[in-house]
Amino acid sequence: QVQLVESGGGSVQAGGSLRLSCAASGYTYTSYSMAWFRQAPGKEREGVALIDNYGGTVYAASVKGRFTISRDNAKNALYLQMNSLKPEDTAMYSCATKKYDGGWSQPDLYTNWGQGTRVTVSS
Protein backbone atom coordinates (compact mmCIF):
# COMPACT_ATOMS: atom_id res chain seq x y z
CA GLN A 1 0.00 0.00 0.00
CA VAL A 2 1.45 3.33 -1.11
CA GLN A 3 1.58 5.85 1.68
CA LEU A 4 3.09 9.28 2.33
CA VAL A 5 3.01 10.69 5.85
CA GLU A 6 4.04 14.26 6.62
CA SER A 7 5.18 15.61 9.97
CA GLY A 8 6.98 18.58 11.48
CA GLY A 9 4.41 21.32 11.08
CA GLY A 10 3.55 23.72 13.86
CA SER A 11 3.19 27.34 14.90
CA VAL A 12 6.14 29.73 14.78
CA GLN A 13 6.74 33.45 14.75
CA ALA A 14 7.88 35.26 11.65
CA GLY A 15 11.57 34.73 11.09
CA GLY A 16 11.51 31.29 12.64
CA SER A 17 12.28 27.89 11.15
CA LEU A 18 10.61 24.53 10.75
CA ARG A 19 11.67 21.26 9.17
CA LEU A 20 9.00 19.17 7.52
CA SER A 21 9.41 15.45 6.90
CA CYS A 22 7.61 13.08 4.56
CA ALA A 23 7.92 9.32 5.04
CA ALA A 24 7.21 7.21 1.95
CA SER A 25 6.32 3.54 1.86
CA GLY A 26 4.82 0.96 -0.45
CA TYR A 27 6.55 1.86 -3.71
CA THR A 28 9.95 2.40 -5.31
CA TYR A 29 10.43 5.85 -3.89
CA THR A 30 13.82 6.43 -5.46
CA SER A 31 12.45 6.19 -9.01
CA TYR A 32 10.37 9.33 -8.74
CA SER A 33 10.68 13.05 -8.38
CA MET A 34 9.06 14.28 -5.19
CA ALA A 35 7.61 17.66 -4.33
CA TRP A 36 6.14 19.75 -1.58
CA PHE A 37 2.95 21.66 -2.18
CA ARG A 38 1.02 24.01 0.06
CA GLN A 39 -2.51 25.27 0.23
CA ALA A 40 -3.57 28.30 2.23
CA PRO A 41 -7.21 28.84 3.24
CA GLY A 42 -9.22 30.09 0.28
CA LYS A 43 -6.34 29.66 -2.15
CA GLU A 44 -5.35 27.10 -4.74
CA ARG A 45 -2.69 24.51 -4.07
CA GLU A 46 0.74 25.73 -5.16
CA GLY A 47 4.04 24.02 -5.74
CA VAL A 48 6.75 24.88 -3.22
CA ALA A 49 9.73 22.79 -4.31
CA LEU A 50 10.66 19.66 -6.22
CA ILE A 51 13.61 17.29 -6.05
CA ASP A 52 14.24 14.75 -8.78
CA ASN A 53 15.74 11.30 -8.37
CA TYR A 54 19.21 12.69 -9.16
CA GLY A 55 19.00 15.37 -6.48
CA GLY A 56 18.23 18.26 -8.79
CA THR A 57 15.94 20.87 -7.24
CA VAL A 58 13.59 23.62 -8.28
CA TYR A 59 11.79 26.15 -6.09
CA ALA A 60 8.89 28.53 -6.28
CA ALA A 61 10.10 32.12 -6.51
CA SER A 62 8.35 32.95 -3.23
CA VAL A 63 10.47 30.50 -1.22
CA LYS A 64 13.78 30.44 -3.11
CA GLY A 65 16.67 31.24 -0.81
CA ARG A 66 14.61 30.48 2.31
CA PHE A 67 13.50 26.86 1.84
CA THR A 68 15.60 23.78 1.06
CA ILE A 69 14.21 20.49 -0.20
CA SER A 70 16.19 17.30 0.29
CA ARG A 71 15.70 13.54 0.28
CA ASP A 72 17.28 10.56 1.98
CA ASN A 73 16.75 7.62 -0.35
CA ALA A 74 18.06 5.13 2.21
CA LYS A 75 15.26 6.18 4.56
CA ASN A 76 12.59 6.77 1.89
CA ALA A 77 12.25 10.26 3.32
CA LEU A 78 11.70 13.73 1.93
CA TYR A 79 12.40 16.94 3.83
CA LEU A 80 11.69 20.64 3.60
CA GLN A 81 13.83 22.97 5.70
CA MET A 82 12.00 26.28 6.02
CA ASN A 83 13.90 29.31 7.29
CA SER A 84 13.00 32.99 7.62
CA LEU A 85 9.33 32.06 7.68
CA LYS A 86 6.76 34.71 6.83
CA PRO A 87 3.05 34.94 7.68
CA GLU A 88 2.29 34.30 4.00
CA ASP A 89 3.91 30.86 4.36
CA THR A 90 0.97 29.80 6.53
CA ALA A 91 -0.67 26.80 4.84
CA MET A 92 -1.21 23.08 4.84
CA TYR A 93 1.92 21.48 3.41
CA SER A 94 1.76 18.15 1.57
CA CYS A 95 4.25 15.92 -0.18
CA ALA A 96 3.50 14.06 -3.40
CA THR A 97 5.04 11.83 -6.04
CA LYS A 98 5.44 13.19 -9.58
CA LYS A 99 3.86 10.58 -11.82
CA TYR A 100 3.53 12.34 -15.18
CA ASP A 101 5.73 14.54 -17.35
CA GLY A 102 5.04 18.24 -17.43
CA GLY A 103 5.50 21.41 -15.40
CA TRP A 104 6.65 20.62 -11.90
CA SER A 105 4.17 22.85 -10.14
CA GLN A 106 1.02 21.33 -11.65
CA PRO A 107 -0.76 19.29 -8.97
CA ASP A 108 -2.57 17.15 -11.58
CA LEU A 109 0.76 15.54 -12.53
CA TYR A 110 1.21 14.11 -9.03
CA THR A 111 -0.09 11.12 -7.19
CA ASN A 112 0.23 9.54 -3.75
CA TRP A 113 -0.59 12.68 -1.79
CA GLY A 114 -0.05 12.70 1.96
CA GLN A 115 -2.59 14.07 4.43
CA GLY A 116 -0.55 17.18 5.07
CA THR A 117 0.97 19.00 8.01
CA ARG A 118 -0.14 22.48 9.03
CA VAL A 119 2.25 25.41 9.28
CA THR A 120 1.17 28.63 10.93
CA VAL A 121 3.43 31.69 10.98
CA SER A 122 2.43 34.62 13.14
CA SER A 123 3.66 38.18 12.73
CSV table of N, CA and C in Angstrom, one decimal, residues 14-90:
chain,number,residue,atom,x,y,z
A,14,ALA,N,7.2,34.8,12.9
A,14,ALA,CA,7.9,35.3,11.6
A,14,ALA,C,9.4,35.3,11.9
A,15,GLY,N,10.1,34.8,10.9
A,15,GLY,CA,11.6,34.7,11.1
A,15,GLY,C,12.1,33.4,11.6
A,16,GLY,N,11.1,32.6,12.1
A,16,GLY,CA,11.5,31.3,12.6
A,16,GLY,C,11.7,30.2,11.6
A,17,SER,N,12.0,29.0,12.0
A,17,SER,CA,12.3,27.9,11.1
A,17,SER,C,11.5,26.7,11.5
A,18,LEU,N,11.2,25.8,10.5
A,18,LEU,CA,10.6,24.5,10.8
A,18,LEU,C,11.2,23.6,9.7
A,19,ARG,N,11.2,22.3,10.1
A,19,ARG,CA,11.7,21.3,9.2
A,19,ARG,C,10.6,20.2,9.0
A,20,LEU,N,10.0,20.1,7.8
A,20,LEU,CA,9.0,19.2,7.5
A,20,LEU,C,9.6,17.9,7.0
A,21,SER,N,9.0,16.8,7.4
A,21,SER,CA,9.4,15.4,6.9
A,21,SER,C,8.3,14.7,6.2
A,22,CYS,N,8.6,13.9,5.3
A,22,CYS,CA,7.6,13.1,4.6
A,22,CYS,C,8.2,11.7,4.4
A,23,ALA,N,7.5,10.7,5.1
A,23,ALA,CA,7.9,9.3,5.0
A,23,ALA,C,7.1,8.6,4.0
A,24,ALA,N,7.8,7.9,3.1
A,24,ALA,CA,7.2,7.2,2.0
A,24,ALA,C,7.3,5.7,2.2
A,25,SER,N,6.3,5.0,1.8
A,25,SER,CA,6.3,3.5,1.9
A,25,SER,C,5.4,2.9,0.8
A,26,GLY,N,5.7,1.7,0.4
A,26,GLY,CA,4.8,1.0,-0.4
A,26,GLY,C,5.1,1.1,-1.9
A,27,TYR,N,6.2,1.8,-2.3
A,27,TYR,CA,6.6,1.9,-3.7
A,27,TYR,C,8.0,2.2,-3.8
A,28,THR,N,8.5,2.1,-5.1
A,28,THR,CA,9.9,2.4,-5.3
A,28,THR,C,10.2,3.9,-5.3
A,29,TYR,N,10.3,4.4,-4.1
A,29,TYR,CA,10.4,5.9,-3.9
A,29,TYR,C,11.5,6.5,-4.7
A,30,THR,N,12.6,5.8,-4.8
A,30,THR,CA,13.8,6.4,-5.5
A,30,THR,C,13.7,6.6,-7.0
A,31,SER,N,12.6,6.1,-7.6
A,31,SER,CA,12.5,6.2,-9.0
A,31,SER,C,11.7,7.5,-9.4
A,32,TYR,N,11.2,8.2,-8.4
A,32,TYR,CA,10.4,9.3,-8.7
A,32,TYR,C,10.9,10.7,-8.2
A,33,SER,N,10.5,11.7,-8.9
A,33,SER,CA,10.7,13.0,-8.4
A,33,SER,C,9.6,13.2,-7.3
A,34,MET,N,10.0,14.0,-6.3
A,34,MET,CA,9.1,14.3,-5.2
A,34,MET,C,8.9,15.8,-5.0
A,35,ALA,N,7.8,16.2,-4.5
A,35,ALA,CA,7.6,17.7,-4.3
A,35,ALA,C,6.8,18.0,-3.1
A,36,TRP,N,7.0,19.2,-2.6
A,36,TRP,CA,6.1,19.8,-1.6
A,36,TRP,C,5.2,20.8,-2.2
A,37,PHE,N,4.0,20.7,-1.8
A,37,PHE,CA,3.0,21.7,-2.2
A,37,PHE,C,2.4,22.3,-0.9
A,38,ARG,N,1.7,23.4,-1.1
A,38,ARG,CA,1.0,24.0,0.1
A,38,ARG,C,-0.3,24.6,-0.4
A,39,GLN,N,-1.2,24.7,0.5
A,39,GLN,CA,-2.5,25.3,0.2
A,39,GLN,C,-3.0,26.1,1.4
A,40,ALA,N,-3.1,27.4,1.2
A,40,ALA,CA,-3.6,28.3,2.2
A,40,ALA,C,-5.1,28.4,2.1
A,41,PRO,N,-5.7,28.7,3.2
A,41,PRO,CA,-7.2,28.8,3.2
A,41,PRO,C,-7.7,29.8,2.1
A,42,GLY,N,-8.6,29.3,1.3
A,42,GLY,CA,-9.2,30.1,0.3
A,42,GLY,C,-8.4,30.2,-1.0
A,43,LYS,N,-7.2,29.6,-1.0
A,43,LYS,CA,-6.3,29.7,-2.2
A,43,LYS,C,-6.1,28.3,-2.8
A,44,GLU,N,-5.6,28.3,-4.0
A,44,GLU,CA,-5.3,27.1,-4.7
A,44,GLU,C,-4.0,26.5,-4.2
A,45,ARG,N,-3.9,25.2,-4.4
A,45,ARG,CA,-2.7,24.5,-4.1
A,45,ARG,C,-1.6,25.0,-5.0
A,46,GLU,N,-0.4,25.3,-4.4
A,46,GLU,CA,0.7,25.7,-5.2
A,46,GLU,C,2.0,24.9,-4.9
A,47,GLY,N,2.8,24.7,-5.9
A,47,GLY,CA,4.0,24.0,-5.7
A,47,GLY,C,5.0,24.9,-5.0
A,48,VAL,N,5.7,24.2,-4.0
A,48,VAL,CA,6.7,24.9,-3.2
A,48,VAL,C,8.2,24.5,-3.7
A,49,ALA,N,8.4,23.2,-3.9
A,49,ALA,CA,9.7,22.8,-4.3
A,49,ALA,C,9.6,21.4,-4.8
A,50,LEU,N,10.6,21.0,-5.7
A,50,LEU,CA,10.7,19.7,-6.2
A,50,LEU,C,12.1,19.2,-6.2
A,51,ILE,N,12.3,17.9,-6.0
A,51,ILE,CA,13.6,17.3,-6.1
A,51,ILE,C,13.5,16.0,-6.9
A,52,ASP,N,14.3,15.9,-7.9
A,52,ASP,CA,14.2,14.7,-8.8
A,52,ASP,C,15.1,13.6,-8.2
A,53,ASN,N,15.1,12.5,-8.9
A,53,ASN,CA,15.7,11.3,-8.4
A,53,ASN,C,17.3,11.4,-8.5
A,54,TYR,N,17.8,12.5,-9.1
A,54,TYR,CA,19.2,12.7,-9.2
A,54,TYR,C,19.7,13.8,-8.2
A,55,GLY,N,18.7,14.3,-7.4
A,55,GLY,CA,19.0,15.4,-6.5
A,55,GLY,C,18.9,16.8,-7.0
A,56,GLY,N,18.5,16.9,-8.3
A,56,GLY,CA,18.2,18.3,-8.8
A,56,GLY,C,17.0,18.9,-8.2
A,57,THR,N,17.0,20.2,-7.9
A,57,THR,CA,15.9,20.9,-7.2
A,57,THR,C,15.4,22.1,-8.0
A,58,VAL,N,14.2,22.4,-7.7
A,58,VAL,CA,13.6,23.6,-8.3
A,58,VAL,C,12.7,24.2,-7.2
A,59,TYR,N,12.6,25.5,-7.1
A,59,TYR,CA,11.8,26.2,-6.1
A,59,TYR,C,10.8,27.2,-6.7
A,60,ALA,N,9.8,27.4,-6.0
A,60,ALA,CA,8.9,28.5,-6.3
A,60,ALA,C,9.6,29.8,-5.9
A,61,ALA,N,9.4,30.8,-6.7
A,61,ALA,CA,10.1,32.1,-6.5
A,61,ALA,C,9.9,32.7,-5.1
A,62,SER,N,8.7,32.4,-4.5
A,62,SER,CA,8.4,32.9,-3.2
A,62,SER,C,9.1,32.3,-2.1
A,63,VAL,N,9.8,31.2,-2.3
A,63,VAL,CA,10.5,30.5,-1.2
A,63,VAL,C,12.0,30.3,-1.5
A,64,LYS,N,12.4,30.6,-2.7
A,64,LYS,CA,13.8,30.4,-3.1
A,64,LYS,C,14.7,31.3,-2.2
A,65,GLY,N,15.7,30.6,-1.7
A,65,GLY,CA,16.7,31.2,-0.8
A,65,GLY,C,16.3,31.1,0.7
A,66,ARG,N,15.1,30.7,0.9
A,66,ARG,CA,14.6,30.5,2.3
A,66,ARG,C,14.3,29.0,2.6
A,67,PHE,N,13.8,28.3,1.7
A,67,PHE,CA,13.5,26.9,1.8
A,67,PHE,C,14.5,26.0,1.1
A,68,THR,N,14.7,24.8,1.7
A,68,THR,CA,15.6,23.8,1.1
A,68,THR,C,14.9,22.4,1.1
A,69,ILE,N,14.8,21.8,-0.1
A,69,ILE,CA,14.2,20.5,-0.2
A,69,ILE,C,15.3,19.5,-0.3
A,70,SER,N,15.2,18.3,0.3
A,70,SER,CA,16.2,17.3,0.3
A,70,SER,C,15.5,15.9,0.4
A,71,ARG,N,16.3,14.9,0.1
A,71,ARG,CA,15.7,13.5,0.3
A,71,ARG,C,16.8,12.6,0.8
A,72,ASP,N,16.4,11.6,1.5
A,72,ASP,CA,17.3,10.6,2.0
A,72,ASP,C,16.7,9.3,1.4
A,73,ASN,N,17.3,8.8,0.3
A,73,ASN,CA,16.8,7.6,-0.3
A,73,ASN,C,16.9,6.4,0.5
A,74,ALA,N,17.9,6.3,1.3
A,74,ALA,CA,18.1,5.1,2.2
A,74,ALA,C,16.9,5.0,3.2
A,75,LYS,N,16.3,6.2,3.6
A,75,LYS,CA,15.3,6.2,4.6
A,75,LYS,C,13.9,6.4,3.9
A,76,ASN,N,13.9,6.5,2.6
A,76,ASN,CA,12.6,6.8,1.9
A,76,ASN,C,11.9,8.0,2.5
A,77,ALA,N,12.7,9.1,2.7
A,77,ALA,CA,12.2,10.3,3.3
A,77,ALA,C,12.5,11.5,2.5
A,78,LEU,N,11.6,12.4,2.6
A,78,LEU,CA,11.7,13.7,1.9
A,78,LEU,C,11.6,14.8,3.0
A,79,TYR,N,12.4,15.9,2.8
A,79,TYR,CA,12.4,16.9,3.8
A,79,TYR,C,12.2,18.3,3.2
A,80,LEU,N,11.8,19.2,4.0
A,80,LEU,CA,11.7,20.6,3.6
A,80,LEU,C,12.1,21.5,4.8
A,81,GLN,N,13.3,22.0,4.7
A,81,GLN,CA,13.8,23.0,5.7
A,81,GLN,C,13.3,24.4,5.3
A,82,MET,N,12.6,25.0,6.3
A,82,MET,CA,12.0,26.3,6.0
A,82,MET,C,12.6,27.3,7.0
A,83,ASN,N,13.3,28.3,6.5
A,83,ASN,CA,13.9,29.3,7.3
A,83,ASN,C,13.3,30.7,7.0
A,84,SER,N,13.5,31.6,7.8
A,84,SER,CA,13.0,33.0,7.6
A,84,SER,C,11.5,33.0,7.2
A,85,LEU,N,10.7,32.2,8.0
A,85,LEU,CA,9.3,32.1,7.7
A,85,LEU,C,8.6,33.4,7.8
A,86,LYS,N,7.6,33.5,6.9
A,86,LYS,CA,6.8,34.7,6.8
A,86,LYS,C,5.3,34.3,7.1
A,87,PRO,N,4.5,35.3,7.5
A,87,PRO,CA,3.0,34.9,7.7
A,87,PRO,C,2.4,34.4,6.4
A,88,GLU,N,2.9,34.8,5.3
A,88,GLU,CA,2.3,34.3,4.0
A,88,GLU,C,2.7,32.9,3.7
A,89,ASP,N,3.6,32.3,4.5
A,89,ASP,CA,3.9,30.9,4.4
A,89,ASP,C,2.9,30.0,5.1
A,90,THR,N,2.0,30.6,5.8
A,90,THR,CA,1.0,29.8,6.5
A,90,THR,C,0.1,29.0,5.5
